[in-house]
Short mmCIF file of C-alpha atoms in Angstrom, two decimals:
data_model
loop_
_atom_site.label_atom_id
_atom_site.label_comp_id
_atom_site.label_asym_id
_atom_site.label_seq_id
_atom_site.Cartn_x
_atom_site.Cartn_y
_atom_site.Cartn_z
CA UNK A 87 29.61 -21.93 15.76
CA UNK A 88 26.09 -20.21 14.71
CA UNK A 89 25.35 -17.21 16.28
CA UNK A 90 21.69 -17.09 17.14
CA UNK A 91 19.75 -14.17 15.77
CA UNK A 92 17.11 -12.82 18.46
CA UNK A 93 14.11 -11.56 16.94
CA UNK A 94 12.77 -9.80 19.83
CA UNK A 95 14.47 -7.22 20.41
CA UNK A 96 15.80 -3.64 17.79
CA UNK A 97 19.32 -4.82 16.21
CA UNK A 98 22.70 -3.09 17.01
CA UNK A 99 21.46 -0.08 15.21
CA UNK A 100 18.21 0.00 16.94
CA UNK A 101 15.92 -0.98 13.63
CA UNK A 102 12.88 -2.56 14.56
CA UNK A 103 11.47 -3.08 11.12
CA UNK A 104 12.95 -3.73 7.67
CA UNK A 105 12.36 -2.62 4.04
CA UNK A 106 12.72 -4.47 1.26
CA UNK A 107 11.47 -5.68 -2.16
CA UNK A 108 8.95 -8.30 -2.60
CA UNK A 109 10.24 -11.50 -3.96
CA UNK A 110 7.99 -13.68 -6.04
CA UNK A 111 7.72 -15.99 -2.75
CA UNK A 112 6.06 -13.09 -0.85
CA UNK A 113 3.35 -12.59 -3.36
CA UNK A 114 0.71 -14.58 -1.11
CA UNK A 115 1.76 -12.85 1.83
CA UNK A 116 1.11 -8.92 0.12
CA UNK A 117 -2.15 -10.24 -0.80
CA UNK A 118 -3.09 -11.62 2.39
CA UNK A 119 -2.20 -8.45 3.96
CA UNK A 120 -4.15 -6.49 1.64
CA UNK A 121 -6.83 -8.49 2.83
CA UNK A 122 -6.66 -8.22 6.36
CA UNK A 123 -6.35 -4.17 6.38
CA UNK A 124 -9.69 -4.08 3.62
CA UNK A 125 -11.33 -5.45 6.35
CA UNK A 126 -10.01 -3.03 8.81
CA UNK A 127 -10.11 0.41 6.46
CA UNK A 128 -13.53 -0.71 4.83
CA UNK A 129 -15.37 -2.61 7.72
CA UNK A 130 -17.88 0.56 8.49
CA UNK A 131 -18.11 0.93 4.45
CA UNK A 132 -18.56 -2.87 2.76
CA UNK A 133 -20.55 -6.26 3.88
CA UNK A 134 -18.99 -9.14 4.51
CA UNK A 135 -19.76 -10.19 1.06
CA UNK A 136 -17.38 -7.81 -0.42
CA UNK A 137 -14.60 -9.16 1.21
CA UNK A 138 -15.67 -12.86 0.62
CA UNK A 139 -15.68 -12.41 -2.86
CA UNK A 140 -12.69 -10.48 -3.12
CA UNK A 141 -10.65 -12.80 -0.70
CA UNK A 142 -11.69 -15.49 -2.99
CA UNK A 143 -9.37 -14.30 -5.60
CA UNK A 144 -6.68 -14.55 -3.63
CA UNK A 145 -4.88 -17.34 -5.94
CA UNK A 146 -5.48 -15.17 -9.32
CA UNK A 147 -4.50 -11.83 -7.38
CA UNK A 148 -1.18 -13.83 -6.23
CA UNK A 149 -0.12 -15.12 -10.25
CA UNK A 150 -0.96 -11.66 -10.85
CA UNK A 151 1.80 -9.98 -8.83
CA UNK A 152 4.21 -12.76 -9.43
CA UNK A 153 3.81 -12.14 -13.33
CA UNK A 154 4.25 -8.47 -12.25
CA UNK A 155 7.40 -8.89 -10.30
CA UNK A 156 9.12 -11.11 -12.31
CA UNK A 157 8.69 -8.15 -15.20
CA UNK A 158 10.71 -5.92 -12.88
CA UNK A 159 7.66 -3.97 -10.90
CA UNK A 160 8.67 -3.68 -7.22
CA UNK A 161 6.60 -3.72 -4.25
CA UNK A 162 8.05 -2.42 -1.05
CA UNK A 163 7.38 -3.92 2.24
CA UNK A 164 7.90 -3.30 5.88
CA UNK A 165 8.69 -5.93 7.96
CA UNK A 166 8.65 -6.48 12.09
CA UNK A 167 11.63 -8.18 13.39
CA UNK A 168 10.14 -11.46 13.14
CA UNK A 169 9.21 -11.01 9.40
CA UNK A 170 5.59 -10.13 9.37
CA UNK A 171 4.81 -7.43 7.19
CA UNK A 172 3.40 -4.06 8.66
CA UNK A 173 3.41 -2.08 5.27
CA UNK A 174 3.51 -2.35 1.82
CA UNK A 175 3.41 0.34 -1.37
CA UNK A 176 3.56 -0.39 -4.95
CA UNK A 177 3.88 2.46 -7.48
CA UNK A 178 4.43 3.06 -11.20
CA UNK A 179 4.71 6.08 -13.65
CA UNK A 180 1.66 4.22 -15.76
CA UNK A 181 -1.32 5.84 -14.58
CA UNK A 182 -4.44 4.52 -13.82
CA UNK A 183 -7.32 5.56 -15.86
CA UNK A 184 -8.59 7.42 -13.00
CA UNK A 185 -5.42 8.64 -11.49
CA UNK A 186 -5.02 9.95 -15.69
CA UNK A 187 -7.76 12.19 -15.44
CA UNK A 188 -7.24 13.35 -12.51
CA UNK A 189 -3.63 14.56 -13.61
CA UNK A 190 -5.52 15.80 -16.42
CA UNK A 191 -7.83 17.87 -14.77
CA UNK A 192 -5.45 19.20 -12.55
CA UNK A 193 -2.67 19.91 -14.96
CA UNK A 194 -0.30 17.19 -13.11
CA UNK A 195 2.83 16.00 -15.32
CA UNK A 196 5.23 13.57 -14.83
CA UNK A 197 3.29 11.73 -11.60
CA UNK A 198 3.53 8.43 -9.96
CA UNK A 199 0.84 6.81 -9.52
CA UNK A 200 0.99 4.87 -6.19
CA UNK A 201 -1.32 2.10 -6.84
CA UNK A 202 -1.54 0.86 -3.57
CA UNK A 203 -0.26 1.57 0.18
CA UNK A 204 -0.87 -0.09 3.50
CA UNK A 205 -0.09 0.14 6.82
CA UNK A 206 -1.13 -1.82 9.58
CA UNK A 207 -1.11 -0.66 13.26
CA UNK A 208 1.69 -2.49 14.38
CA UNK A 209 3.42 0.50 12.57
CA UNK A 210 1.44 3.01 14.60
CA UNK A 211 4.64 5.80 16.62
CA UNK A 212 6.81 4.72 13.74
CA UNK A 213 8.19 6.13 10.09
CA UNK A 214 7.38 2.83 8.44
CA UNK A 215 5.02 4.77 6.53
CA UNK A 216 7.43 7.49 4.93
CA UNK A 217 10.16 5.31 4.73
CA UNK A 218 7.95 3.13 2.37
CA UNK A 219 7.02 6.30 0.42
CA UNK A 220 10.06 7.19 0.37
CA UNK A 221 11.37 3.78 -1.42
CA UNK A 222 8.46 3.90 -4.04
CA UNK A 223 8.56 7.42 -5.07
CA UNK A 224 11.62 9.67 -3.51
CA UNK A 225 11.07 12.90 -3.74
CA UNK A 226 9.51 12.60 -7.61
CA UNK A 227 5.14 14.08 -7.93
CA UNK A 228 2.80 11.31 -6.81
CA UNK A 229 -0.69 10.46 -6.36
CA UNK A 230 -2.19 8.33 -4.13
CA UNK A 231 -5.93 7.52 -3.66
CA UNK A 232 -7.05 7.66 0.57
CA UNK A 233 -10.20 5.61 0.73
CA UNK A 234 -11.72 4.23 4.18
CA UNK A 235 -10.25 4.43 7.64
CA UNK A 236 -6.62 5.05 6.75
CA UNK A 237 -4.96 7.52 9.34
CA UNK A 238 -1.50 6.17 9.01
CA UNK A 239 -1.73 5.89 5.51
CA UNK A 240 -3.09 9.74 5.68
CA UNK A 241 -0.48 10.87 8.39
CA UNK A 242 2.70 8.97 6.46
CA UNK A 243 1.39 10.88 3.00
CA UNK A 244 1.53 13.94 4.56
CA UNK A 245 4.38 13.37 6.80
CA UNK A 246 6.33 12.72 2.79
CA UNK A 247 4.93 16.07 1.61
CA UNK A 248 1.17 15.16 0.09
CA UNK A 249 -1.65 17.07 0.09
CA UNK A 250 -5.79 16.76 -0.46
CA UNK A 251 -6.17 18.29 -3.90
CA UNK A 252 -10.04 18.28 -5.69
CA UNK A 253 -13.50 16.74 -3.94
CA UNK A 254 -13.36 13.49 -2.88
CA UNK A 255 -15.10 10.78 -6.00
CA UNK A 256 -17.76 8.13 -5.53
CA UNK A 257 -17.47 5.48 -7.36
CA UNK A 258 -20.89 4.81 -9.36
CA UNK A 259 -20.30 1.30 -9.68
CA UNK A 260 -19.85 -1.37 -7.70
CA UNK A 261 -17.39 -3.13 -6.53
CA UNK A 262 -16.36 -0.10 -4.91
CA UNK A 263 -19.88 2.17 -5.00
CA UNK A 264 -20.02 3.48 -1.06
CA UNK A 265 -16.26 3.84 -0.50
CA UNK A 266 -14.99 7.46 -1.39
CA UNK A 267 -11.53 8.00 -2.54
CA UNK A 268 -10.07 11.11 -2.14
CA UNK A 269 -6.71 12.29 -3.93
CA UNK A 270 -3.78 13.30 -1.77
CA UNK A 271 -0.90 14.66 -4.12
CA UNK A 272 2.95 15.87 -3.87
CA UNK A 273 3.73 18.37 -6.71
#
């Protein structure tokens, strides 16, 4: 006998979303959600030329993170109960040049740089968002960049214990000249 699994509803333990690591097979879909929360986040702040020419990358940006993951990087995401993704976070303790002189600046040691962290509003009244941070990063000092219209990003960084630390910078080149990013760090 199979017992059917019924995806509508919260399991036994009331769960209504899932986190796990990213396989190599869920490469396309992290990109693809990327995608379709740039064009929410950034909408009021890029033309639809940005996101053309970034969302024809999609098959290099995929390689990309499978290379990545089989080398042992993790990317965290949430899942609904039906297996579509409503969050994902990758971080690393290799900075960024940017995120390096902002540590540098500041006097920040030891930090994670979380490279990149999403949320979509089907996670909206949920802890998807810390739970994700809290995967990536525990409790350890972390930076991430806010850029664009992110409040559940904003709300889950600050919900984990991050703060807005310096002015936010303006990229002077493009592709990302008009969208200010603004640092929100845990000591």
């Amino acid at each position: 006998m199979i017992w059917p699994f019924n995806h509508k509803h919260a399991t036994e333990t009331g769960a209504e979303h899932y986190i796990r690591d990213a396989a190599i097979a869920d490469a396309r879909a992290v990109i693809e959600f990327k995608h379709r929360i740039w064009r929410e986040i950034y909408a009021d702040l890029k033309d639809t030329a940005f996101f053309d020419t970034a969302e024809a990358t999609i098959g290099e940006q995929v390689k990309f993170w499978q290379s990545r993951i089989r080398r042992g990087e993790t990317i965290w995401l949430a899942e609904d109960l039906r297996g579509t993704i409503v969050g994902t976070i990758h971080a690393t303790e290799t900075l960024s040049d940017q995120t390096a002189q902002f540590a540098e600046l500041y006097g920040l040691a030891n930090l994670h740089d979380i490279r990149f962290f999403y949320v979509s509003n089907a996670a909206r009244d949920t802890i998807v968002g810390e739970t994700l941070i809290q995967h990536a990063v525990g409790e350890r000092s972390a930076l991430a960049w806010l850029s664009g219209t992110t409040p559940l990003v904003e709300s889950s960084l600050r919900a984990a214990g991050f703060e807005p630390l310096g002015e936010p910078v303006e990229p002077t080149t493009e592709p990302w000249q008009g969208v200010p990013r603004h640092a929100m760090v845990r000591k």
